GROMACS .gro file of C-alpha atoms in nm:
model
  515
    1UNK     CA    1   0.000   0.000   0.000
    2UNK     CA    2   0.129   0.342  -0.092
    3UNK     CA    3   0.210   0.586   0.190
    4UNK     CA    4   0.368   0.929   0.242
    5UNK     CA    5   0.681   0.771   0.390
    6UNK     CA    6   0.767   0.651   0.038
    7UNK     CA    7   0.771   1.005  -0.108
    8UNK     CA    8   1.088   1.189  -0.208
    9UNK     CA    9   1.169   1.501  -0.006
   10UNK     CA   10   0.981   1.821  -0.096
   11UNK     CA   11   1.163   2.129  -0.228
   12UNK     CA   12   1.341   2.334   0.040
   13UNK     CA   13   1.223   2.676   0.153
   14UNK     CA   14   1.272   2.933  -0.120
   15UNK     CA   15   1.199   2.687  -0.401
   16UNK     CA   16   0.860   2.633  -0.567
   17UNK     CA   17   0.738   2.344  -0.781
   18UNK     CA   18   0.701   2.443  -1.146
   19UNK     CA   19   0.651   2.123  -1.349
   20UNK     CA   20   0.703   1.750  -1.381
   21UNK     CA   21   0.945   1.618  -1.643
   22UNK     CA   22   1.074   1.266  -1.697
   23UNK     CA   23   0.878   1.136  -1.402
   24UNK     CA   24   1.025   1.386  -1.155
   25UNK     CA   25   0.897   1.714  -1.013
   26UNK     CA   26   1.112   2.016  -1.092
   27UNK     CA   27   1.149   2.309  -0.850
   28UNK     CA   28   1.288   2.656  -0.910
   29UNK     CA   29   1.416   2.940  -0.693
   30UNK     CA   30   1.172   3.220  -0.621
   31UNK     CA   31   1.169   3.461  -0.912
   32UNK     CA   32   1.297   3.205  -1.161
   33UNK     CA   33   0.979   2.996  -1.196
   34UNK     CA   34   0.885   3.125  -1.541
   35UNK     CA   35   1.232   3.076  -1.684
   36UNK     CA   36   1.267   2.721  -1.553
   37UNK     CA   37   0.916   2.620  -1.661
   38UNK     CA   38   0.973   2.757  -2.012
   39UNK     CA   39   1.307   2.580  -2.028
   40UNK     CA   40   1.153   2.241  -1.955
   41UNK     CA   41   0.803   2.275  -2.101
   42UNK     CA   42   0.794   2.574  -2.335
   43UNK     CA   43   0.487   2.795  -2.329
   44UNK     CA   44   0.258   2.526  -2.189
   45UNK     CA   45  -0.100   2.636  -2.146
   46UNK     CA   46  -0.023   3.001  -2.226
   47UNK     CA   47  -0.254   3.120  -1.950
   48UNK     CA   48  -0.194   3.451  -1.774
   49UNK     CA   49  -0.020   3.472  -1.440
   50UNK     CA   50  -0.286   3.598  -1.199
   51UNK     CA   51  -0.256   3.748  -0.854
   52UNK     CA   52  -0.544   3.875  -0.640
   53UNK     CA   53  -0.403   3.994  -0.305
   54UNK     CA   54  -0.667   3.909  -0.041
   55UNK     CA   55  -0.644   4.255   0.114
   56UNK     CA   56  -0.732   4.418  -0.218
   57UNK     CA   57  -1.064   4.232  -0.255
   58UNK     CA   58  -1.333   4.345  -0.016
   59UNK     CA   59  -1.566   4.072   0.104
   60UNK     CA   60  -1.931   4.151   0.041
   61UNK     CA   61  -2.125   4.215   0.357
   62UNK     CA   62  -2.429   4.009   0.442
   63UNK     CA   63  -2.729   4.237   0.409
   64UNK     CA   64  -2.987   4.026   0.588
   65UNK     CA   65  -2.927   4.189   0.926
   66UNK     CA   66  -3.001   4.536   0.787
   67UNK     CA   67  -3.267   4.431   0.541
   68UNK     CA   68  -3.563   4.513   0.762
   69UNK     CA   69  -3.443   4.871   0.813
   70UNK     CA   70  -3.449   4.943   0.441
   71UNK     CA   71  -3.770   4.770   0.333
   72UNK     CA   72  -4.007   4.999   0.143
   73UNK     CA   73  -4.289   5.117   0.368
   74UNK     CA   74  -4.550   5.037   0.107
   75UNK     CA   75  -4.450   4.668   0.090
   76UNK     CA   76  -4.738   4.455   0.215
   77UNK     CA   77  -4.704   4.175   0.467
   78UNK     CA   78  -4.809   3.926   0.199
   79UNK     CA   79  -4.527   4.038  -0.029
   80UNK     CA   80  -4.278   4.016   0.257
   81UNK     CA   81  -4.406   3.669   0.344
   82UNK     CA   82  -4.366   3.562  -0.020
   83UNK     CA   83  -4.006   3.686  -0.027
   84UNK     CA   84  -3.936   3.510   0.303
   85UNK     CA   85  -4.072   3.185   0.158
   86UNK     CA   86  -3.846   3.198  -0.146
   87UNK     CA   87  -3.539   3.301   0.053
   88UNK     CA   88  -3.564   3.096   0.373
   89UNK     CA   89  -3.871   2.869   0.366
   90UNK     CA   90  -4.163   2.803   0.602
   91UNK     CA   91  -3.996   2.915   0.924
   92UNK     CA   92  -3.920   3.258   0.779
   93UNK     CA   93  -4.282   3.298   0.662
   94UNK     CA   94  -4.421   3.219   1.008
   95UNK     CA   95  -4.167   3.452   1.169
   96UNK     CA   96  -4.272   3.735   0.933
   97UNK     CA   97  -4.639   3.681   1.012
   98UNK     CA   98  -4.572   3.682   1.385
   99UNK     CA   99  -4.362   3.998   1.358
  100UNK     CA  100  -4.636   4.167   1.153
  101UNK     CA  101  -4.926   4.047   1.370
  102UNK     CA  102  -5.089   4.389   1.358
  103UNK     CA  103  -5.126   4.361   0.980
  104UNK     CA  104  -5.288   4.015   0.968
  105UNK     CA  105  -5.614   3.870   1.108
  106UNK     CA  106  -5.597   3.769   1.473
  107UNK     CA  107  -5.649   3.399   1.409
  108UNK     CA  108  -5.363   3.397   1.156
  109UNK     CA  109  -5.126   3.568   1.399
  110UNK     CA  110  -5.211   3.319   1.674
  111UNK     CA  111  -5.178   3.013   1.448
  112UNK     CA  112  -4.851   3.148   1.303
  113UNK     CA  113  -4.709   3.187   1.652
  114UNK     CA  114  -4.803   2.829   1.741
  115UNK     CA  115  -4.668   2.699   1.409
  116UNK     CA  116  -4.340   2.885   1.458
  117UNK     CA  117  -4.296   2.725   1.801
  118UNK     CA  118  -4.350   2.380   1.649
  119UNK     CA  119  -4.107   2.450   1.362
  120UNK     CA  120  -3.840   2.570   1.605
  121UNK     CA  121  -3.889   2.266   1.829
  122UNK     CA  122  -3.858   2.031   1.533
  123UNK     CA  123  -3.557   2.226   1.413
  124UNK     CA  124  -3.382   2.191   1.748
  125UNK     CA  125  -3.458   1.818   1.750
  126UNK     CA  126  -3.325   1.777   1.397
  127UNK     CA  127  -3.026   1.994   1.478
  128UNK     CA  128  -2.928   1.768   1.765
  129UNK     CA  129  -2.899   1.482   1.514
  130UNK     CA  130  -2.729   1.694   1.247
  131UNK     CA  131  -2.532   1.977   1.414
  132UNK     CA  132  -2.444   2.142   1.082
  133UNK     CA  133  -2.805   2.256   1.049
  134UNK     CA  134  -2.745   2.503   1.334
  135UNK     CA  135  -2.481   2.685   1.129
  136UNK     CA  136  -2.548   3.012   0.953
  137UNK     CA  137  -2.552   3.008   0.573
  138UNK     CA  138  -2.199   3.149   0.550
  139UNK     CA  139  -2.062   2.909   0.812
  140UNK     CA  140  -2.224   2.618   0.629
  141UNK     CA  141  -2.071   2.729   0.299
  142UNK     CA  142  -1.728   2.763   0.459
  143UNK     CA  143  -1.760   2.415   0.612
  144UNK     CA  144  -1.864   2.232   0.296
  145UNK     CA  145  -1.712   2.438   0.014
  146UNK     CA  146  -1.432   2.287  -0.191
  147UNK     CA  147  -1.209   2.581  -0.096
  148UNK     CA  148  -0.993   2.500   0.206
  149UNK     CA  149  -1.036   2.853   0.351
  150UNK     CA  150  -1.348   2.993   0.188
  151UNK     CA  151  -1.389   3.280   0.437
  152UNK     CA  152  -1.050   3.440   0.377
  153UNK     CA  153  -0.957   3.320   0.030
  154UNK     CA  154  -0.936   3.577  -0.249
  155UNK     CA  155  -1.032   3.309  -0.504
  156UNK     CA  156  -1.332   3.122  -0.367
  157UNK     CA  157  -1.415   2.892  -0.659
  158UNK     CA  158  -1.250   2.776  -0.980
  159UNK     CA  159  -1.366   2.581  -1.286
  160UNK     CA  160  -1.197   2.469  -1.607
  161UNK     CA  161  -1.408   2.437  -1.918
  162UNK     CA  162  -1.407   2.067  -2.020
  163UNK     CA  163  -1.332   2.123  -2.390
  164UNK     CA  164  -1.222   2.482  -2.441
  165UNK     CA  165  -0.904   2.650  -2.317
  166UNK     CA  166  -1.066   2.878  -2.060
  167UNK     CA  167  -1.158   2.888  -1.693
  168UNK     CA  168  -1.373   3.086  -1.451
  169UNK     CA  169  -1.288   3.210  -1.103
  170UNK     CA  170  -1.516   3.347  -0.830
  171UNK     CA  171  -1.364   3.617  -0.609
  172UNK     CA  172  -1.439   3.711  -0.251
  173UNK     CA  173  -1.641   4.015  -0.360
  174UNK     CA  174  -1.884   3.770  -0.534
  175UNK     CA  175  -1.773   3.872  -0.883
  176UNK     CA  176  -1.677   3.611  -1.142
  177UNK     CA  177  -1.410   3.647  -1.410
  178UNK     CA  178  -1.367   3.434  -1.721
  179UNK     CA  179  -1.021   3.393  -1.875
  180UNK     CA  180  -0.953   3.244  -2.217
  181UNK     CA  181  -0.629   3.153  -2.390
  182UNK     CA  182  -0.761   3.288  -2.720
  183UNK     CA  183  -0.903   3.622  -2.603
  184UNK     CA  184  -0.774   3.923  -2.413
  185UNK     CA  185  -1.127   4.020  -2.307
  186UNK     CA  186  -1.206   3.911  -1.951
  187UNK     CA  187  -1.583   3.904  -1.892
  188UNK     CA  188  -1.685   4.020  -1.545
  189UNK     CA  189  -2.005   3.862  -1.412
  190UNK     CA  190  -2.211   4.029  -1.139
  191UNK     CA  191  -2.571   3.977  -1.028
  192UNK     CA  192  -2.773   4.100  -0.731
  193UNK     CA  193  -2.841   3.743  -0.612
  194UNK     CA  194  -2.485   3.627  -0.677
  195UNK     CA  195  -2.383   3.604  -0.312
  196UNK     CA  196  -2.194   3.341  -0.118
  197UNK     CA  197  -2.054   3.176  -0.431
  198UNK     CA  198  -1.918   2.833  -0.345
  199UNK     CA  199  -1.920   2.642  -0.675
  200UNK     CA  200  -1.870   2.696  -1.048
  201UNK     CA  201  -1.929   2.447  -1.328
  202UNK     CA  202  -1.922   2.478  -1.709
  203UNK     CA  203  -2.178   2.291  -1.917
  204UNK     CA  204  -1.976   2.028  -2.109
  205UNK     CA  205  -2.156   2.065  -2.443
  206UNK     CA  206  -2.164   2.444  -2.454
  207UNK     CA  207  -1.896   2.707  -2.495
  208UNK     CA  208  -2.092   2.970  -2.306
  209UNK     CA  209  -2.303   2.823  -2.022
  210UNK     CA  210  -2.163   2.857  -1.669
  211UNK     CA  211  -2.351   2.740  -1.357
  212UNK     CA  212  -2.290   2.925  -1.030
  213UNK     CA  213  -2.382   2.786  -0.687
  214UNK     CA  214  -2.493   3.077  -0.467
  215UNK     CA  215  -2.629   3.129  -0.119
  216UNK     CA  216  -2.995   3.117  -0.222
  217UNK     CA  217  -3.006   2.986  -0.580
  218UNK     CA  218  -2.826   2.853  -0.885
  219UNK     CA  219  -2.737   3.110  -1.152
  220UNK     CA  220  -2.692   3.007  -1.514
  221UNK     CA  221  -2.479   3.257  -1.706
  222UNK     CA  222  -2.466   3.259  -2.085
  223UNK     CA  223  -2.128   3.413  -2.167
  224UNK     CA  224  -2.099   3.453  -2.543
  225UNK     CA  225  -1.735   3.374  -2.632
  226UNK     CA  226  -1.764   3.592  -2.945
  227UNK     CA  227  -1.890   3.897  -2.757
  228UNK     CA  228  -1.664   4.200  -2.723
  229UNK     CA  229  -1.835   4.311  -2.402
  230UNK     CA  230  -1.651   4.271  -2.074
  231UNK     CA  231  -1.972   4.309  -1.869
  232UNK     CA  232  -2.236   4.061  -1.990
  233UNK     CA  233  -2.591   4.174  -1.916
  234UNK     CA  234  -2.784   4.005  -1.637
  235UNK     CA  235  -3.061   3.947  -1.892
  236UNK     CA  236  -2.846   3.659  -2.019
  237UNK     CA  237  -2.869   3.493  -1.676
  238UNK     CA  238  -3.121   3.235  -1.554
  239UNK     CA  239  -3.212   3.191  -1.187
  240UNK     CA  240  -3.296   2.843  -1.060
  241UNK     CA  241  -3.429   2.815  -0.705
  242UNK     CA  242  -3.643   2.599  -0.482
  243UNK     CA  243  -3.764   2.676  -0.127
  244UNK     CA  244  -3.536   2.512   0.129
  245UNK     CA  245  -3.268   2.426  -0.126
  246UNK     CA  246  -2.992   2.654  -0.003
  247UNK     CA  247  -2.710   2.733   0.037
  248UNK     CA  248  -2.577   2.567  -0.276
  249UNK     CA  249  -2.230   2.425  -0.212
  250UNK     CA  250  -2.190   2.179  -0.499
  251UNK     CA  251  -2.282   2.152  -0.869
  252UNK     CA  252  -2.234   1.873  -1.123
  253UNK     CA  253  -2.328   1.863  -1.491
  254UNK     CA  254  -2.408   1.536  -1.662
  255UNK     CA  255  -2.144   1.460  -1.928
  256UNK     CA  256  -2.398   1.514  -2.207
  257UNK     CA  257  -2.486   1.855  -2.061
  258UNK     CA  258  -2.862   1.806  -2.051
  259UNK     CA  259  -2.895   1.784  -1.672
  260UNK     CA  260  -2.746   1.983  -1.384
  261UNK     CA  261  -2.735   1.847  -1.028
  262UNK     CA  262  -2.719   2.085  -0.731
  263UNK     CA  263  -2.679   2.011  -0.362
  264UNK     CA  264  -2.718   2.185  -0.028
  265UNK     CA  265  -2.606   2.047   0.311
  266UNK     CA  266  -2.934   2.182   0.454
  267UNK     CA  267  -3.160   1.998   0.207
  268UNK     CA  268  -3.200   1.619   0.203
  269UNK     CA  269  -3.301   1.641  -0.163
  270UNK     CA  270  -3.056   1.700  -0.444
  271UNK     CA  271  -3.206   1.881  -0.741
  272UNK     CA  272  -3.178   1.754  -1.098
  273UNK     CA  273  -3.238   2.055  -1.323
  274UNK     CA  274  -3.331   2.075  -1.688
  275UNK     CA  275  -3.177   2.413  -1.754
  276UNK     CA  276  -3.341   2.459  -2.093
  277UNK     CA  277  -3.690   2.441  -1.935
  278UNK     CA  278  -3.587   2.583  -1.596
  279UNK     CA  279  -3.753   2.289  -1.419
  280UNK     CA  280  -3.612   2.071  -1.146
  281UNK     CA  281  -3.692   1.735  -0.991
  282UNK     CA  282  -3.593   1.670  -0.627
  283UNK     CA  283  -3.434   1.334  -0.549
  284UNK     CA  284  -3.478   1.266  -0.181
  285UNK     CA  285  -3.388   0.974   0.042
  286UNK     CA  286  -3.426   0.935   0.417
  287UNK     CA  287  -3.109   0.983   0.616
  288UNK     CA  288  -2.797   1.193   0.594
  289UNK     CA  289  -2.925   1.536   0.694
  290UNK     CA  290  -2.851   1.693   0.355
  291UNK     CA  291  -2.631   1.650   0.048
  292UNK     CA  292  -2.281   1.793   0.073
  293UNK     CA  293  -2.094   1.661  -0.231
  294UNK     CA  294  -2.183   1.558  -0.588
  295UNK     CA  295  -1.967   1.397  -0.857
  296UNK     CA  296  -2.108   1.276  -1.191
  297UNK     CA  297  -1.910   0.985  -1.337
  298UNK     CA  298  -1.743   1.057  -1.675
  299UNK     CA  299  -1.947   0.782  -1.843
  300UNK     CA  300  -2.268   0.952  -1.725
  301UNK     CA  301  -2.406   0.631  -1.572
  302UNK     CA  302  -2.349   0.714  -1.206
  303UNK     CA  303  -2.389   1.010  -0.974
  304UNK     CA  304  -2.205   1.011  -0.641
  305UNK     CA  305  -2.379   1.194  -0.355
  306UNK     CA  306  -2.230   1.235  -0.008
  307UNK     CA  307  -2.412   1.358   0.301
  308UNK     CA  308  -2.295   1.555   0.607
  309UNK     CA  309  -2.323   1.229   0.805
  310UNK     CA  310  -2.151   0.890   0.769
  311UNK     CA  311  -2.359   0.795   0.467
  312UNK     CA  312  -2.293   0.816   0.095
  313UNK     CA  313  -2.492   0.707  -0.209
  314UNK     CA  314  -2.421   0.623  -0.572
  315UNK     CA  315  -2.715   0.673  -0.807
  316UNK     CA  316  -2.759   0.506  -1.142
  317UNK     CA  317  -2.896   0.761  -1.385
  318UNK     CA  318  -3.139   0.555  -1.593
  319UNK     CA  319  -3.402   0.457  -1.335
  320UNK     CA  320  -3.260   0.685  -1.062
  321UNK     CA  321  -3.220   0.420  -0.796
  322UNK     CA  322  -2.925   0.421  -0.559
  323UNK     CA  323  -2.699   0.205  -0.346
  324UNK     CA  324  -2.586   0.314   0.002
  325UNK     CA  325  -2.257   0.284   0.185
  326UNK     CA  326  -2.291   0.345   0.558
  327UNK     CA  327  -2.101   0.326   0.886
  328UNK     CA  328  -1.813   0.542   0.771
  329UNK     CA  329  -1.587   0.689   1.038
  330UNK     CA  330  -1.720   1.037   0.951
  331UNK     CA  331  -1.863   1.239   0.667
  332UNK     CA  332  -1.720   1.205   0.319
  333UNK     CA  333  -1.485   1.498   0.265
  334UNK     CA  334  -1.378   1.456  -0.099
  335UNK     CA  335  -1.416   1.221  -0.393
  336UNK     CA  336  -1.320   1.172  -0.758
  337UNK     CA  337  -1.399   0.931  -1.041
  338UNK     CA  338  -1.156   0.753  -1.268
  339UNK     CA  339  -1.187   0.859  -1.635
  340UNK     CA  340  -1.372   0.539  -1.726
  341UNK     CA  341  -1.616   0.571  -1.434
  342UNK     CA  342  -1.517   0.229  -1.296
  343UNK     CA  343  -1.333   0.345  -0.982
  344UNK     CA  344  -1.449   0.590  -0.718
  345UNK     CA  345  -1.196   0.729  -0.471
  346UNK     CA  346  -1.311   0.912  -0.158
  347UNK     CA  347  -1.183   1.032   0.177
  348UNK     CA  348  -1.349   1.070   0.515
  349UNK     CA  349  -1.305   1.370   0.744
  350UNK     CA  350  -1.044   1.320   1.017
  351UNK     CA  351  -0.925   0.988   0.872
  352UNK     CA  352  -0.583   0.969   0.698
  353UNK     CA  353  -0.666   0.721   0.421
  354UNK     CA  354  -0.810   0.708   0.070
  355UNK     CA  355  -1.085   0.454   0.002
  356UNK     CA  356  -1.184   0.300  -0.331
  357UNK     CA  357  -1.506   0.147  -0.462
  358UNK     CA  358  -1.495  -0.040  -0.793
  359UNK     CA  359  -1.773  -0.091  -1.046
  360UNK     CA  360  -1.780  -0.331  -1.344
  361UNK     CA  361  -1.669  -0.174  -1.670
  362UNK     CA  362  -1.883  -0.394  -1.895
  363UNK     CA  363  -2.214  -0.371  -1.707
  364UNK     CA  364  -2.517  -0.180  -1.833
  365UNK     CA  365  -2.638   0.139  -1.667
  366UNK     CA  366  -2.885  -0.023  -1.425
  367UNK     CA  367  -2.662  -0.304  -1.302
  368UNK     CA  368  -2.337  -0.107  -1.291
  369UNK     CA  369  -2.416   0.047  -0.952
  370UNK     CA  370  -2.569  -0.265  -0.796
  371UNK     CA  371  -2.272  -0.473  -0.908
  372UNK     CA  372  -2.023  -0.239  -0.744
  373UNK     CA  373  -1.809  -0.352  -0.453
  374UNK     CA  374  -2.016  -0.371  -0.136
  375UNK     CA  375  -1.744  -0.235   0.087
  376UNK     CA  376  -1.487   0.039   0.045
  377UNK     CA  377  -1.121  -0.067   0.033
  378UNK     CA  378  -0.834   0.133   0.181
  379UNK     CA  379  -0.589   0.197  -0.103
  380UNK     CA  380  -0.359   0.475   0.025
  381UNK     CA  381  -0.223   0.544   0.372
  382UNK     CA  382  -0.189   0.918   0.439
  383UNK     CA  383  -0.082   0.898   0.802
  384UNK     CA  384   0.131   1.187   0.924
  385UNK     CA  385   0.502   1.170   0.854
  386UNK     CA  386   0.783   1.400   0.964
  387UNK     CA  387   1.010   1.530   0.688
  388UNK     CA  388   1.344   1.704   0.736
  389UNK     CA  389   1.434   1.935   0.450
  390UNK     CA  390   1.770   2.099   0.516
  391UNK     CA  391   1.704   2.286   0.844
  392UNK     CA  392   1.325   2.269   0.817
  393UNK     CA  393   1.100   2.007   0.982
  394UNK     CA  394   0.757   1.946   0.825
  395UNK     CA  395   0.473   1.730   0.953
  396UNK     CA  396   0.276   1.623   0.647
  397UNK     CA  397  -0.035   1.414   0.605
  398UNK     CA  398  -0.348   1.339   0.802
  399UNK     CA  399  -0.696   1.444   0.703
  400UNK     CA  400  -0.762   1.522   0.335
  401UNK     CA  401  -0.952   1.834   0.235
  402UNK     CA  402  -0.980   1.767  -0.138
  403UNK     CA  403  -0.833   1.556  -0.415
  404UNK     CA  404  -0.851   1.557  -0.795
  405UNK     CA  405  -0.777   1.291  -1.058
  406UNK     CA  406  -0.653   1.404  -1.398
  407UNK     CA  407  -0.858   1.308  -1.708
  408UNK     CA  408  -0.597   1.057  -1.828
  409UNK     CA  409  -0.611   0.863  -1.502
  410UNK     CA  410  -0.234   0.909  -1.460
  411UNK     CA  411  -0.203   1.164  -1.176
  412UNK     CA  412  -0.385   1.212  -0.845
  413UNK     CA  413  -0.334   1.533  -0.643
  414UNK     CA  414  -0.422   1.545  -0.273
  415UNK     CA  415  -0.469   1.859  -0.063
  416UNK     CA  416  -0.443   1.820   0.316
  417UNK     CA  417  -0.621   1.991   0.603
  418UNK     CA  418  -0.394   2.179   0.843
  419UNK     CA  419  -0.420   2.063   1.206
  420UNK     CA  420  -0.252   2.307   1.448
  421UNK     CA  421  -0.297   2.065   1.740
  422UNK     CA  422  -0.101   1.793   1.562
  423UNK     CA  423   0.135   2.039   1.399
  424UNK     CA  424   0.057   1.923   1.046
  425UNK     CA  425   0.102   2.162   0.756
  426UNK     CA  426  -0.120   2.217   0.454
  427UNK     CA  427   0.157   2.383   0.249
  428UNK     CA  428   0.228   2.072   0.041
  429UNK     CA  429   0.024   1.893  -0.224
  430UNK     CA  430   0.088   1.520  -0.249
  431UNK     CA  431   0.106   1.403  -0.611
  432UNK     CA  432   0.057   1.034  -0.693
  433UNK     CA  433   0.107   0.841  -1.014
  434UNK     CA  434  -0.182   0.609  -1.094
  435UNK     CA  435  -0.269   0.334  -1.339
  436UNK     CA  436  -0.609   0.176  -1.400
  437UNK     CA  437  -0.528  -0.129  -1.611
  438UNK     CA  438  -0.514  -0.415  -1.556
  439UNK     CA  439  -0.584  -0.321  -1.192
  440UNK     CA  440  -0.575   0.003  -0.994
  441UNK     CA  441  -0.219   0.098  -0.901
  442UNK     CA  442  -0.114   0.404  -0.700
  443UNK     CA  443   0.242   0.512  -0.622
  444UNK     CA  444   0.417   0.828  -0.503
  445UNK     CA  445   0.540   1.095  -0.741
  446UNK     CA  446   0.637   1.389  -0.519
  447UNK     CA  447   0.531   1.695  -0.321
  448UNK     CA  448   0.425   2.023  -0.482
  449UNK     CA  449   0.522   2.334  -0.289
  450UNK     CA  450   0.450   2.705  -0.323
  451UNK     CA  451   0.607   3.019  -0.182
  452UNK     CA  452   0.718   3.026   0.185
  453UNK     CA  453   0.424   3.043   0.427
  454UNK     CA  454   0.167   3.002   0.150
  455UNK     CA  455  -0.084   2.714   0.139
  456UNK     CA  456  -0.288   2.576  -0.152
  457UNK     CA  457  -0.664   2.627  -0.120
  458UNK     CA  458  -0.804   2.495  -0.449
  459UNK     CA  459  -0.667   2.243  -0.698
  460UNK     CA  460  -0.807   2.143  -1.037
  461UNK     CA  461  -0.685   1.956  -1.346
  462UNK     CA  462  -0.752   2.093  -1.693
  463UNK     CA  463  -0.966   1.841  -1.879
  464UNK     CA  464  -0.829   1.893  -2.230
  465UNK     CA  465  -0.454   1.926  -2.181
  466UNK     CA  466  -0.265   1.749  -2.460
  467UNK     CA  467   0.082   1.691  -2.315
  468UNK     CA  468   0.012   1.503  -1.991
  469UNK     CA  469  -0.176   1.695  -1.723
  470UNK     CA  470  -0.205   2.061  -1.620
  471UNK     CA  471  -0.275   2.135  -1.254
  472UNK     CA  472  -0.416   2.474  -1.152
  473UNK     CA  473  -0.346   2.575  -0.791
  474UNK     CA  474  -0.508   2.868  -0.609
  475UNK     CA  475  -0.285   2.976  -0.321
  476UNK     CA  476  -0.365   3.155   0.005
  477UNK     CA  477  -0.178   3.469  -0.108
  478UNK     CA  478  -0.423   3.512  -0.397
  479UNK     CA  479  -0.196   3.372  -0.669
  480UNK     CA  480  -0.312   3.128  -0.934
  481UNK     CA  481  -0.039   2.906  -1.076
  482UNK     CA  482  -0.036   2.641  -1.348
  483UNK     CA  483   0.188   2.338  -1.308
  484UNK     CA  484   0.234   2.123  -1.622
  485UNK     CA  485   0.295   1.754  -1.555
  486UNK     CA  486   0.470   1.612  -1.862
  487UNK     CA  487   0.467   1.232  -1.857
  488UNK     CA  488   0.453   0.926  -2.077
  489UNK     CA  489   0.120   0.740  -2.051
  490UNK     CA  490   0.151   0.418  -1.854
  491UNK     CA  491   0.023   0.219  -2.152
  492UNK     CA  492   0.345   0.313  -2.332
  493UNK     CA  493   0.583   0.235  -2.044
  494UNK     CA  494   0.669  -0.112  -2.180
  495UNK     CA  495   0.803   0.047  -2.497
  496UNK     CA  496   1.048   0.270  -2.307
  497UNK     CA  497   1.413   0.155  -2.274
  498UNK     CA  498   1.499  -0.001  -1.939
  499UNK     CA  499   1.760   0.268  -1.867
  500UNK     CA  500   1.489   0.527  -1.795
  501UNK     CA  501   1.313   0.827  -1.939
  502UNK     CA  502   1.578   1.019  -2.127
  503UNK     CA  503   1.795   1.201  -1.874
  504UNK     CA  504   1.563   1.119  -1.582
  505UNK     CA  505   1.519   0.806  -1.377
  506UNK     CA  506   1.245   0.551  -1.339
  507UNK     CA  507   1.075   0.534  -0.998
  508UNK     CA  508   1.092   0.177  -0.873
  509UNK     CA  509   0.897   0.210  -0.547
  510UNK     CA  510   0.627  -0.028  -0.432
  511UNK     CA  511   0.288   0.004  -0.600
  512UNK     CA  512  -0.054  -0.062  -0.453
  513UNK     CA  513  -0.275  -0.319  -0.620
  514UNK     CA  514  -0.628  -0.425  -0.534
  515UNK     CA  515  -0.557  -0.782  -0.648
   0.00000   0.00000   0.00000
């Protein structure tokens, strides 16, 4: 079984990882990153170097506390109740009616007061079973967002387009910017309901459709790639919402682009939206306390859904039935599918391992989920290790915050959660080499490091990189870097001379196999 103790030493302080060549990670001194990367890889990606200092981006203030003071005086209680229903659900409606008792019939005020007491009692009972339901919207987003430090991060969300050389980023001020390799125009997206952005996702079969997971809804932007405007009109934006389905912390498009799945940790139903008709169907199952994580398999046959409790589900997408995996040590923290949709990797909060679930590659849609392995198998040990790099001592490993698998199935990047009590650092990204055939194999590649004192907060692989894999890393200092991983596909390894990859060396460490 692969473990962190088998990894080579990370770069020393003052060096940053810039690329992978010949099976080895290359580091450069601060200030020389561009020169070294160009020397080894040329102008790979050709994306701009971006830096958004956190102090320069003002976080938007929550307006709910001051909302009542600025409501128009001619707004009726019925209109306020309607807005409360769409924004916060039944409890907010009853609270509004109780607050405005002088404006409603006496019997309605009395019944609303009694109903509010019942709702609060049920809420407290439910909250004792699922403590996350007692969190505010912002605290819930920060807890379940993919970003490791959503509150303080300058870049709160990131998304590559699956087929086009462009990406979108959401900033702390709730604005979204779209960068393209083929255009100097950077569209800036803003909307009055675009608050608390936690997730971005491009529609796979469109060059212009971007889904945004917000505090109270899902926004669908239509960003025309041929437009010369840097401020697309909000008239090109659709709003998808459902009472009780908020905040939105995760989005997943089906590979064919016809369906969009959205999830909220506060809603036990995940929504399956038909964006073209602006209609949604809730898929609800008892247990879990909400839906915190969604991942659609690349083959489109399966949809992974994790809950804030020790329960996860895998849905098959023809009849929309699901299989459950229970009795985990905690909630599922992160997950990713192999490119063929046959292997699911996931991690559990506060547990230093990676689990795998396998599904048959030759099964039809309905039986593929039911025929999956009934128990999760530990495939990587991420227990804490102590590394000495020159005069520096680093404690690496432990709980995983997020992980991503590149579209070729050759590289797996793992981002750790910092634990001050145990002294573990989150400054390093663990990079593994993987192989899917004939069986799953995972082995160490190396550690990726940034500038001194800076930690990675978001990681994502470009889905259409042609020369290996391209890893985007959003750092805590507001920088966005691109790290090209140039490698020979494992299917071609047997045709490479035994003396190694050119001037590099072949890693001969132990590999993990499920068989």
